[in-house]
Short mmCIF file of C-alpha atoms in Angstrom, two decimals:
data_model
loop_
_atom_site.label_atom_id
_atom_site.label_comp_id
_atom_site.label_asym_id
_atom_site.label_seq_id
_atom_site.Cartn_x
_atom_site.Cartn_y
_atom_site.Cartn_z
CA MET A 1 68.14 122.78 235.09
CA ALA A 2 68.22 125.83 234.00
CA ALA A 3 67.25 128.81 236.17
CA THR A 4 64.03 129.58 234.68
CA ASP A 5 63.11 125.78 235.74
CA ILE A 6 64.21 126.58 238.85
CA ALA A 7 62.47 129.63 238.52
CA ARG A 8 59.46 128.49 236.77
CA GLN A 9 59.05 125.76 239.19
CA ALA A 10 58.51 127.15 242.32
CA GLY A 11 56.46 129.23 240.58
CA GLU A 12 55.76 132.74 239.79
CA GLY A 13 57.68 135.73 241.78
CA CYS A 14 60.51 133.88 242.83
CA ARG A 15 64.21 133.89 240.68
CA THR A 16 67.68 132.92 241.48
CA VAL A 17 70.36 135.41 242.94
CA PRO A 18 74.02 134.68 242.70
CA LEU A 19 75.79 134.24 245.70
CA ALA A 20 79.02 136.80 245.99
CA GLY A 21 80.53 134.39 247.58
CA HIS A 22 80.44 131.29 250.16
CA VAL A 23 78.26 131.22 252.76
CA GLY A 24 78.05 127.36 253.84
CA PHE A 25 74.95 125.43 253.35
CA ASP A 26 76.77 123.81 250.41
CA SER A 27 77.34 121.59 253.56
CA LEU A 28 74.26 120.80 254.52
CA PRO A 29 74.95 117.02 253.14
CA ASP A 30 77.28 116.84 254.79
CA GLN A 31 75.39 117.74 258.49
CA LEU A 32 72.38 114.72 257.34
CA VAL A 33 74.53 111.68 256.20
CA ASN A 34 77.08 112.72 260.53
CA GLN A 35 73.33 112.21 262.05
CA SER A 36 72.45 109.87 260.35
CA ILE A 37 74.87 108.19 261.37
CA SER A 38 74.62 108.58 264.67
CA GLN A 39 71.35 107.91 264.70
CA GLY A 40 71.21 104.58 263.03
CA PHE A 41 69.23 103.00 260.86
CA CYS A 42 66.89 100.94 260.60
CA PHE A 43 65.44 98.80 257.74
CA ASN A 44 62.68 95.71 258.31
CA ILE A 45 62.43 92.55 255.40
CA LEU A 46 59.44 90.20 255.98
CA CYS A 47 60.37 86.90 254.54
CA VAL A 48 57.08 85.25 252.97
CA GLY A 49 57.30 81.73 251.33
CA GLU A 50 56.00 77.83 251.60
CA THR A 51 58.07 76.06 254.16
CA GLY A 52 61.35 74.92 252.59
CA LEU A 53 62.45 77.44 250.08
CA GLY A 54 65.10 77.94 251.79
CA LYS A 55 63.80 81.81 253.62
CA SER A 56 66.50 81.86 256.38
CA THR A 57 69.34 80.65 254.46
CA LEU A 58 68.39 83.38 251.81
CA MET A 59 68.63 86.22 254.77
CA ASP A 60 71.61 84.26 255.96
CA THR A 61 73.78 84.71 253.28
CA LEU A 62 72.43 88.76 252.91
CA PHE A 63 74.21 89.81 255.14
CA ASN A 64 76.81 87.83 255.91
CA THR A 65 75.71 86.57 259.13
CA LYS A 66 74.95 83.52 260.79
CA PHE A 67 71.03 85.12 262.39
CA GLU A 68 70.58 82.72 266.43
CA GLY A 69 66.29 82.21 266.18
CA GLU A 70 64.77 79.39 267.55
CA PRO A 71 63.85 76.98 265.51
CA ALA A 72 60.16 77.27 264.44
CA THR A 73 57.80 73.95 263.81
CA HIS A 74 55.32 73.32 261.41
CA THR A 75 52.46 71.85 263.31
CA GLN A 76 50.33 75.17 264.51
CA PRO A 77 47.39 75.29 263.28
CA GLY A 78 47.65 78.53 261.24
CA VAL A 79 50.44 80.76 259.78
CA GLN A 80 52.37 82.58 262.39
CA LEU A 81 54.69 85.30 262.35
CA GLN A 82 57.92 85.35 263.94
CA SER A 83 60.08 88.30 264.27
CA ASN A 84 63.04 89.21 265.47
CA THR A 85 65.90 91.61 265.38
CA TYR A 86 69.26 92.15 265.09
CA ASP A 87 71.68 95.04 265.72
CA LEU A 88 73.73 95.47 262.53
CA GLN A 89 77.12 96.96 262.19
CA GLU A 90 79.23 97.90 258.99
CA SER A 91 82.37 100.12 258.67
CA ASN A 92 80.75 102.62 261.37
CA VAL A 93 77.33 102.73 260.41
CA GLY A 94 75.04 100.87 262.29
CA LEU A 95 71.66 99.04 261.37
CA LYS A 96 68.46 97.45 263.39
CA LEU A 97 67.85 95.13 261.04
CA THR A 98 63.93 93.27 261.91
CA ILE A 99 63.83 90.14 260.04
CA VAL A 100 60.00 88.26 260.26
CA SER A 101 59.16 85.37 258.59
CA THR A 102 55.47 83.22 258.13
CA VAL A 103 55.95 79.96 260.05
CA GLY A 104 54.04 77.52 258.29
CA PHE A 105 52.81 79.32 255.38
CA GLY A 106 51.87 77.44 252.34
CA ASP A 107 51.28 74.16 255.00
CA GLN A 108 47.81 73.61 255.91
CA ILE A 109 45.49 72.22 253.52
CA ASN A 110 42.72 74.83 253.64
CA LYS A 111 45.07 77.47 252.37
CA GLU A 112 41.72 80.21 252.24
CA ASP A 113 43.18 81.88 254.84
CA SER A 114 46.66 82.28 254.88
CA TYR A 115 47.52 85.48 254.06
CA ARG A 116 44.68 86.82 257.14
CA PRO A 117 47.91 86.90 259.71
CA ILE A 118 49.77 88.91 257.55
CA VAL A 119 48.10 91.12 256.81
CA GLU A 120 46.83 91.80 260.27
CA PHE A 121 50.33 91.57 260.85
CA ILE A 122 51.51 94.27 258.85
CA ASP A 123 47.93 96.62 259.71
CA ALA A 124 49.10 95.95 263.58
CA GLN A 125 52.63 97.56 262.52
CA PHE A 126 50.93 100.94 260.75
CA GLU A 127 48.45 100.61 263.76
CA ALA A 128 51.19 101.02 266.21
CA TYR A 129 53.07 104.61 264.44
CA LEU A 130 49.75 105.76 263.81
CA GLN A 131 49.49 105.78 267.76
CA GLU A 132 52.36 107.15 268.50
CA GLU A 133 52.21 109.71 266.02
CA LEU A 134 48.55 110.87 266.99
CA LYS A 135 50.42 111.39 270.38
CA ILE A 136 50.52 114.71 272.63
CA ARG A 137 54.07 113.33 273.28
CA ARG A 138 55.95 112.20 270.70
CA LEU A 139 59.46 110.64 270.68
CA LEU A 140 59.81 109.35 266.91
CA HIS A 141 63.20 109.96 266.66
CA ASN A 142 63.08 107.32 269.46
CA TYR A 143 60.73 105.16 267.97
CA HIS A 144 61.68 101.72 266.58
CA ASP A 145 59.78 101.83 263.36
CA SER A 146 58.56 98.43 263.33
CA ARG A 147 56.70 99.28 259.95
CA ILE A 148 57.56 96.10 256.89
CA HIS A 149 59.42 98.17 254.43
CA ALA A 150 60.48 95.45 252.27
CA CYS A 151 58.46 91.98 251.33
CA LEU A 152 60.93 89.42 250.40
CA TYR A 153 58.10 86.65 248.15
CA PHE A 154 59.69 82.89 248.38
CA ILE A 155 57.85 81.39 244.84
CA ALA A 156 58.89 78.14 244.59
CA PRO A 157 60.67 76.88 241.39
CA THR A 158 58.37 74.92 240.12
CA GLY A 159 59.19 76.35 235.92
CA HIS A 160 55.67 76.06 235.36
CA SER A 161 52.93 78.72 236.59
CA LEU A 162 52.56 81.08 240.02
CA LYS A 163 49.86 79.39 242.64
CA SER A 164 46.36 80.13 243.43
CA LEU A 165 47.96 80.87 247.30
CA ASP A 166 50.77 82.95 245.59
CA LEU A 167 48.68 84.97 243.42
CA VAL A 168 45.95 86.19 246.21
CA THR A 169 48.32 86.42 248.72
CA MET A 170 50.42 88.53 246.38
CA LYS A 171 47.23 90.60 245.59
CA LYS A 172 45.86 91.34 249.35
CA LEU A 173 49.95 92.93 250.10
CA ASP A 174 50.60 94.54 247.14
CA SER A 175 48.92 98.09 248.73
CA LYS A 176 50.41 97.59 251.59
CA VAL A 177 53.94 96.96 251.52
CA ASN A 178 56.91 96.50 248.85
CA VAL A 179 56.71 93.63 247.23
CA ILE A 180 59.89 91.80 245.41
CA PRO A 181 58.64 88.53 243.88
CA ILE A 182 61.84 86.12 244.24
CA ILE A 183 62.41 82.58 242.70
CA ALA A 184 63.69 80.94 245.33
CA LYS A 185 66.78 77.61 245.04
CA SER A 186 66.40 78.62 241.19
CA ASP A 187 68.93 76.14 241.12
CA ALA A 188 66.28 72.93 240.75
CA ILE A 189 65.36 74.12 237.27
CA SER A 190 67.51 74.59 234.12
CA LYS A 191 68.71 78.10 232.40
CA SER A 192 66.50 78.27 229.40
CA GLU A 193 63.38 76.62 231.70
CA LEU A 194 64.25 79.59 233.87
CA THR A 195 63.50 82.21 231.24
CA LYS A 196 59.96 80.57 230.78
CA PHE A 197 59.33 80.78 234.28
CA LYS A 198 60.06 84.33 234.42
CA ILE A 199 58.65 85.24 231.57
CA LYS A 200 54.90 83.61 232.86
CA ILE A 201 54.97 84.87 236.61
CA THR A 202 55.40 88.70 235.03
CA SER A 203 52.73 87.46 232.41
CA GLU A 204 50.20 86.51 234.85
CA LEU A 205 51.08 89.26 237.64
CA VAL A 206 50.14 91.55 235.16
CA SER A 207 46.92 89.85 234.33
CA ASN A 208 46.20 89.45 237.33
CA GLY A 209 46.38 93.45 238.45
CA VAL A 210 48.95 92.65 241.00
CA GLN A 211 51.54 95.58 241.51
CA ILE A 212 54.70 94.46 242.55
CA TYR A 213 57.67 97.20 243.64
CA GLN A 214 59.69 99.21 241.13
CA PHE A 215 62.73 100.36 241.11
CA PRO A 216 62.46 103.99 240.51
CA THR A 217 63.81 105.42 237.48
CA ASP A 218 63.24 109.64 238.12
CA ASP A 219 67.35 109.15 239.65
CA GLU A 220 69.39 110.07 236.76
CA ALA A 221 71.92 107.96 239.21
CA VAL A 222 70.32 104.77 239.57
CA ALA A 223 68.13 105.98 236.98
CA GLU A 224 69.89 102.86 234.20
CA VAL A 225 70.60 100.63 236.76
CA ASN A 226 67.41 100.45 238.23
CA GLY A 227 65.84 100.36 234.34
CA THR A 228 67.61 96.87 233.61
CA MET A 229 67.28 95.38 237.28
CA ASN A 230 63.56 95.69 236.55
CA ALA A 231 63.36 94.07 233.55
CA HIS A 232 65.05 90.91 235.50
CA LEU A 233 62.05 90.57 237.75
CA PRO A 234 62.00 88.58 239.79
CA PHE A 235 64.71 87.60 240.66
CA ALA A 236 66.31 83.69 240.61
CA VAL A 237 68.73 83.96 243.39
CA ILE A 238 70.25 81.08 245.82
CA GLY A 239 70.87 81.04 249.16
CA SER A 240 73.72 79.13 251.35
CA THR A 241 76.14 79.95 254.00
CA GLU A 242 78.57 76.93 253.05
CA GLU A 243 81.95 78.29 251.88
CA LEU A 244 85.01 76.61 249.49
CA LYS A 245 87.94 78.34 248.24
CA ILE A 246 87.48 78.74 244.53
CA GLY A 247 91.63 80.31 242.99
CA ASN A 248 92.50 82.66 245.96
CA LYS A 249 89.78 83.00 247.72
CA MET A 250 86.20 81.69 249.59
CA VAL A 251 83.14 81.81 247.97
CA LYS A 252 79.38 80.38 249.49
CA VAL A 253 78.65 78.34 246.88
CA ARG A 254 76.46 74.55 247.16
CA GLN A 255 78.18 72.35 246.43
CA TYR A 256 76.01 68.60 244.49
CA PRO A 257 77.38 65.73 242.78
CA TRP A 258 77.61 66.92 239.92
CA GLY A 259 79.31 70.52 240.46
CA THR A 260 79.07 72.94 242.85
CA VAL A 261 77.14 76.50 242.60
CA GLN A 262 78.72 79.53 242.86
CA VAL A 263 75.61 81.98 245.29
CA GLU A 264 77.54 85.40 244.25
CA ASN A 265 78.15 84.74 240.34
CA GLU A 266 75.92 86.07 238.52
CA ALA A 267 76.39 83.49 235.67
CA HIS A 268 74.14 81.78 237.91
CA CYS A 269 71.87 83.19 239.62
CA ASP A 270 70.68 86.92 240.66
CA PHE A 271 72.15 86.39 244.13
CA VAL A 272 74.37 89.78 243.63
CA LYS A 273 72.05 91.74 241.62
CA LEU A 274 69.10 90.81 244.73
CA ARG A 275 71.17 92.30 247.51
CA GLU A 276 72.47 95.30 245.51
CA MET A 277 69.68 96.80 244.42
CA LEU A 278 68.18 96.15 247.87
CA ILE A 279 70.35 97.29 250.40
CA ARG A 280 73.60 98.69 248.33
CA VAL A 281 71.04 101.20 245.72
CA ASN A 282 67.35 101.44 246.77
CA MET A 283 67.21 100.88 250.97
CA GLU A 284 66.62 104.18 251.59
CA ASP A 285 63.55 104.40 248.62
CA LEU A 286 62.26 101.33 250.03
CA ARG A 287 61.96 103.08 253.65
CA GLU A 288 60.74 106.38 251.53
CA GLN A 289 57.65 104.24 249.76
CA THR A 290 56.74 102.60 252.85
CA HIS A 291 56.41 106.11 254.47
CA SER A 292 54.94 108.59 251.96
CA ARG A 293 53.10 105.61 250.00
CA HIS A 294 51.52 102.33 252.13
CA TYR A 295 51.84 103.84 255.42
CA GLU A 296 50.29 107.32 254.12
CA LEU A 297 47.34 105.04 252.58
CA TYR A 298 46.70 103.67 256.06
CA ARG A 299 46.64 106.66 257.94
CA ARG A 300 44.51 108.11 256.05
CA CYS A 301 42.09 105.52 255.22
CA LYS A 302 42.19 105.09 259.40
CA LEU A 303 41.31 108.64 259.04
CA GLU A 304 38.33 108.92 257.55
CA GLU A 305 36.89 105.84 258.97
CA MET A 306 36.91 108.14 262.69
CA GLY A 307 35.30 111.31 260.82
CA PHE A 308 38.21 113.43 259.74
CA LYS A 309 37.79 115.20 256.72
CA ASP A 310 40.32 117.39 255.23
CA THR A 311 37.34 119.58 253.19
CA ASP A 312 33.35 120.27 253.96
CA PRO A 313 30.17 118.59 251.88
CA ASP A 314 31.07 122.20 250.15
CA SER A 315 35.24 121.30 249.39
CA LYS A 316 36.48 124.06 251.54
CA PRO A 317 38.99 123.95 253.44
CA PHE A 318 37.98 122.00 256.46
CA SER A 319 39.92 122.66 260.39
CA LEU A 320 41.66 119.45 262.85
CA GLN A 321 40.32 121.82 265.74
CA GLU A 322 36.40 122.67 263.29
CA THR A 323 36.70 117.87 263.06
CA TYR A 324 37.58 117.50 266.64
CA GLU A 325 34.72 119.27 268.38
CA ALA A 326 32.05 118.01 265.35
CA LYS A 327 32.96 114.91 266.38
CA ARG A 328 33.17 115.35 269.69
CA ASN A 329 29.42 116.79 269.17
CA GLU A 330 28.28 114.28 267.45
CA PHE A 331 29.85 111.85 270.20
CA LEU A 332 28.42 114.06 272.86
CA GLY A 333 25.18 113.46 271.21
CA GLU A 334 24.97 109.86 270.29
CA LEU A 335 25.87 109.20 274.20
CA GLN A 336 22.49 111.37 275.05
CA LYS A 337 20.91 109.33 273.36
CA LYS A 338 22.03 106.29 274.14
CA GLU A 339 21.87 107.38 277.92
CA GLU A 340 17.79 108.41 277.05
CA GLU A 341 17.31 104.88 275.55
CA MET A 342 19.59 103.22 278.28
CA ARG A 343 17.50 105.48 281.30
CA GLN A 344 13.60 104.78 279.24
CA MET A 345 15.38 100.41 279.18
CA PHE A 346 15.67 101.26 282.60
CA VAL A 347 12.41 102.15 283.44
CA GLN A 348 10.76 100.00 280.67
CA ARG A 349 12.88 96.78 282.49
CA VAL A 350 11.71 98.76 286.40
CA LYS A 351 8.11 99.26 285.60
CA GLU A 352 8.20 95.62 284.28
CA LYS A 353 10.12 94.20 287.20
CA GLU A 354 7.57 95.98 289.39
CA ALA A 355 4.72 94.23 287.65
CA GLU A 356 6.00 90.81 287.89
CA LEU A 357 6.82 91.52 292.04
CA LYS A 358 3.27 92.34 292.06
CA GLU A 359 1.90 89.46 289.84
CA ALA A 360 3.61 87.39 292.55
CA GLU A 361 2.49 89.31 295.83
CA LYS A 362 -1.21 88.98 294.52
CA GLU A 363 -0.55 84.79 293.64
CA LEU A 364 1.26 84.76 297.19
CA HIS A 365 -1.17 86.46 299.01
CA GLU A 366 -3.91 84.45 297.28
CA LYS A 367 -2.25 80.98 298.39
CA PHE A 368 -2.20 82.60 301.42
CA ASP A 369 -6.38 83.02 301.87
CA ARG A 370 -6.18 79.44 300.64
CA LEU A 371 -4.14 77.77 303.35
CA LYS A 372 -5.51 79.60 305.83
CA LYS A 373 -9.24 78.85 305.10
CA LEU A 374 -7.79 75.06 304.40
CA HIS A 375 -6.70 75.84 307.48
CA GLN A 376 -9.99 76.67 309.47
CA ASP A 377 -11.73 73.94 307.67
CA GLU A 378 -9.30 71.61 308.61
CA LYS A 379 -9.47 72.98 312.21
CA LYS A 380 -13.46 72.80 313.08
CA LYS A 381 -12.83 68.96 311.73
CA LEU A 382 -10.97 68.50 314.70
CA GLU A 383 -13.00 70.76 316.57
CA ASP A 384 -15.97 68.26 315.84
CA LYS A 385 -14.07 65.42 316.00
CA LYS A 386 -12.77 65.92 319.29
CA LYS A 387 -16.18 67.07 320.08
CA SER A 388 -17.78 64.09 319.15
CA LEU A 389 -15.43 62.36 320.10
CA ASP A 390 -15.96 64.02 324.33
CA ASP A 391 -20.15 63.15 323.64
CA GLU A 392 -18.78 59.35 323.57
CA VAL A 393 -16.14 59.81 326.33
CA ASN A 394 -19.14 60.98 328.52
CA ALA A 395 -21.80 58.54 327.47
CA PHE A 396 -19.28 56.39 328.59
CA LYS A 397 -18.29 56.84 331.65
CA GLN A 398 -21.88 56.85 332.39
CA ARG A 399 -22.59 53.54 331.23
CA LYS A 400 -20.09 52.49 333.15
CA THR A 401 -21.90 54.41 336.34
CA ALA A 402 -24.64 52.54 336.02
CA ALA A 403 -23.00 49.34 335.03
CA GLU A 404 -21.40 49.97 338.63
CA LEU A 405 -24.53 50.60 340.11
CA LEU A 406 -26.06 48.10 339.31
CA GLN A 407 -23.24 45.61 339.62
CA SER A 408 -23.18 47.11 343.64
CA GLN A 409 -26.82 46.32 343.70
CA GLY A 410 -26.40 43.32 342.54
CA SER A 411 -24.10 42.08 344.87
CA GLN A 412 -26.14 43.77 348.46
CA ALA A 413 -29.75 42.20 347.54
CA GLY A 414 -27.00 38.84 347.12
CA GLY A 415 -25.97 39.61 350.86
CA SER A 416 -28.74 39.81 352.09
CA GLN A 417 -30.39 36.96 350.79
CA THR A 418 -27.37 34.38 351.34
CA LEU A 419 -27.88 36.04 355.28
CA LYS A 420 -31.78 34.74 355.35
CA ARG A 421 -30.70 31.70 354.39
CA ASP A 422 -28.34 31.13 356.97
CA LYS A 423 -30.84 32.64 359.90
CA GLU A 424 -33.24 29.58 358.53
CA LYS A 425 -30.97 26.98 358.90
CA LYS A 426 -30.27 27.64 362.43
CA ASN A 427 -34.25 27.90 362.62
#
């Protein structure tokens, strides 16, 4: 690049100055390499695909290891995401690899919302990073970045066209993650069918507006190879951990009754192309795209929802402090308004409760008066009845006394008559 071009890019008033001797800032790339090696790297892969497409096997084949993990059951009512993190070491470079698999994807009869748990998981990782970034004391250099850097979407080797589930899911994911479609178990269809299948998939993706990840071509060092690899998308891959000695070396193969398929043979599948593009050439670009494109989009939308803006209604710069103060005042105003509404509601409810209590008290007094009057009436009736009974008892006693008196008088009269007869008999 010419010096005039550099000056033009830097802006007016800038010029290049030749150095009279060696200064030493050309060692900056070496410093960055040493720092990166000491800190290590992280890379997160999301494997999306129906059950039985060989997602776990392909991950084992990609990183040339056997990842330990609990076997997942496929009896869940919905899609479950299973995340496992591994520490890998190659030469003196460390990699913290996270593999997220979608358990039960495509197993349900109703597949309408199969994409939703995946989108929610990706957003949850963005939200966790955003919360860490918004802290006063940030520890991003030690923070385990769990944001998804690459999504390998496994397409069933039907040879016909994409399923509606595939199109809907990739459309929902293309704005949140780098989607790389791959044809799984590509040895299940012939070469001619595979070529037509790739063309059909590409045409359907374009017609439905699905934005898949394109390998960058702006860097001259990798522009040619990435341009060539973009034309091979989607990659037709095969995974296998079985090894067989062919010639003088051991190679990964899949053995069939009719022959052997070599995983790392580019004439048999695109596995080598996928591994080169995903890990060796473009891993850092995938990480950068995740941060600068997908995460920034999520962060911008989230902050806008919270009310933060870069400019005011007059398109003038709006500082974060002013936004915070305006949002704080708005929040305090809403809080006071809600507090006043709650107070009025409380007063209204107290008045209603007092009216209910007064009404209940009035009803109780009326009931008490009725019961009191009833009691007095009953008491009066009982007193009248008692008086009548007392009168009857007194009358009865009087009659009894009179009867006894008559009886005694009769007895006396009878005795005198008997004495008189006895005297007459003696005479």
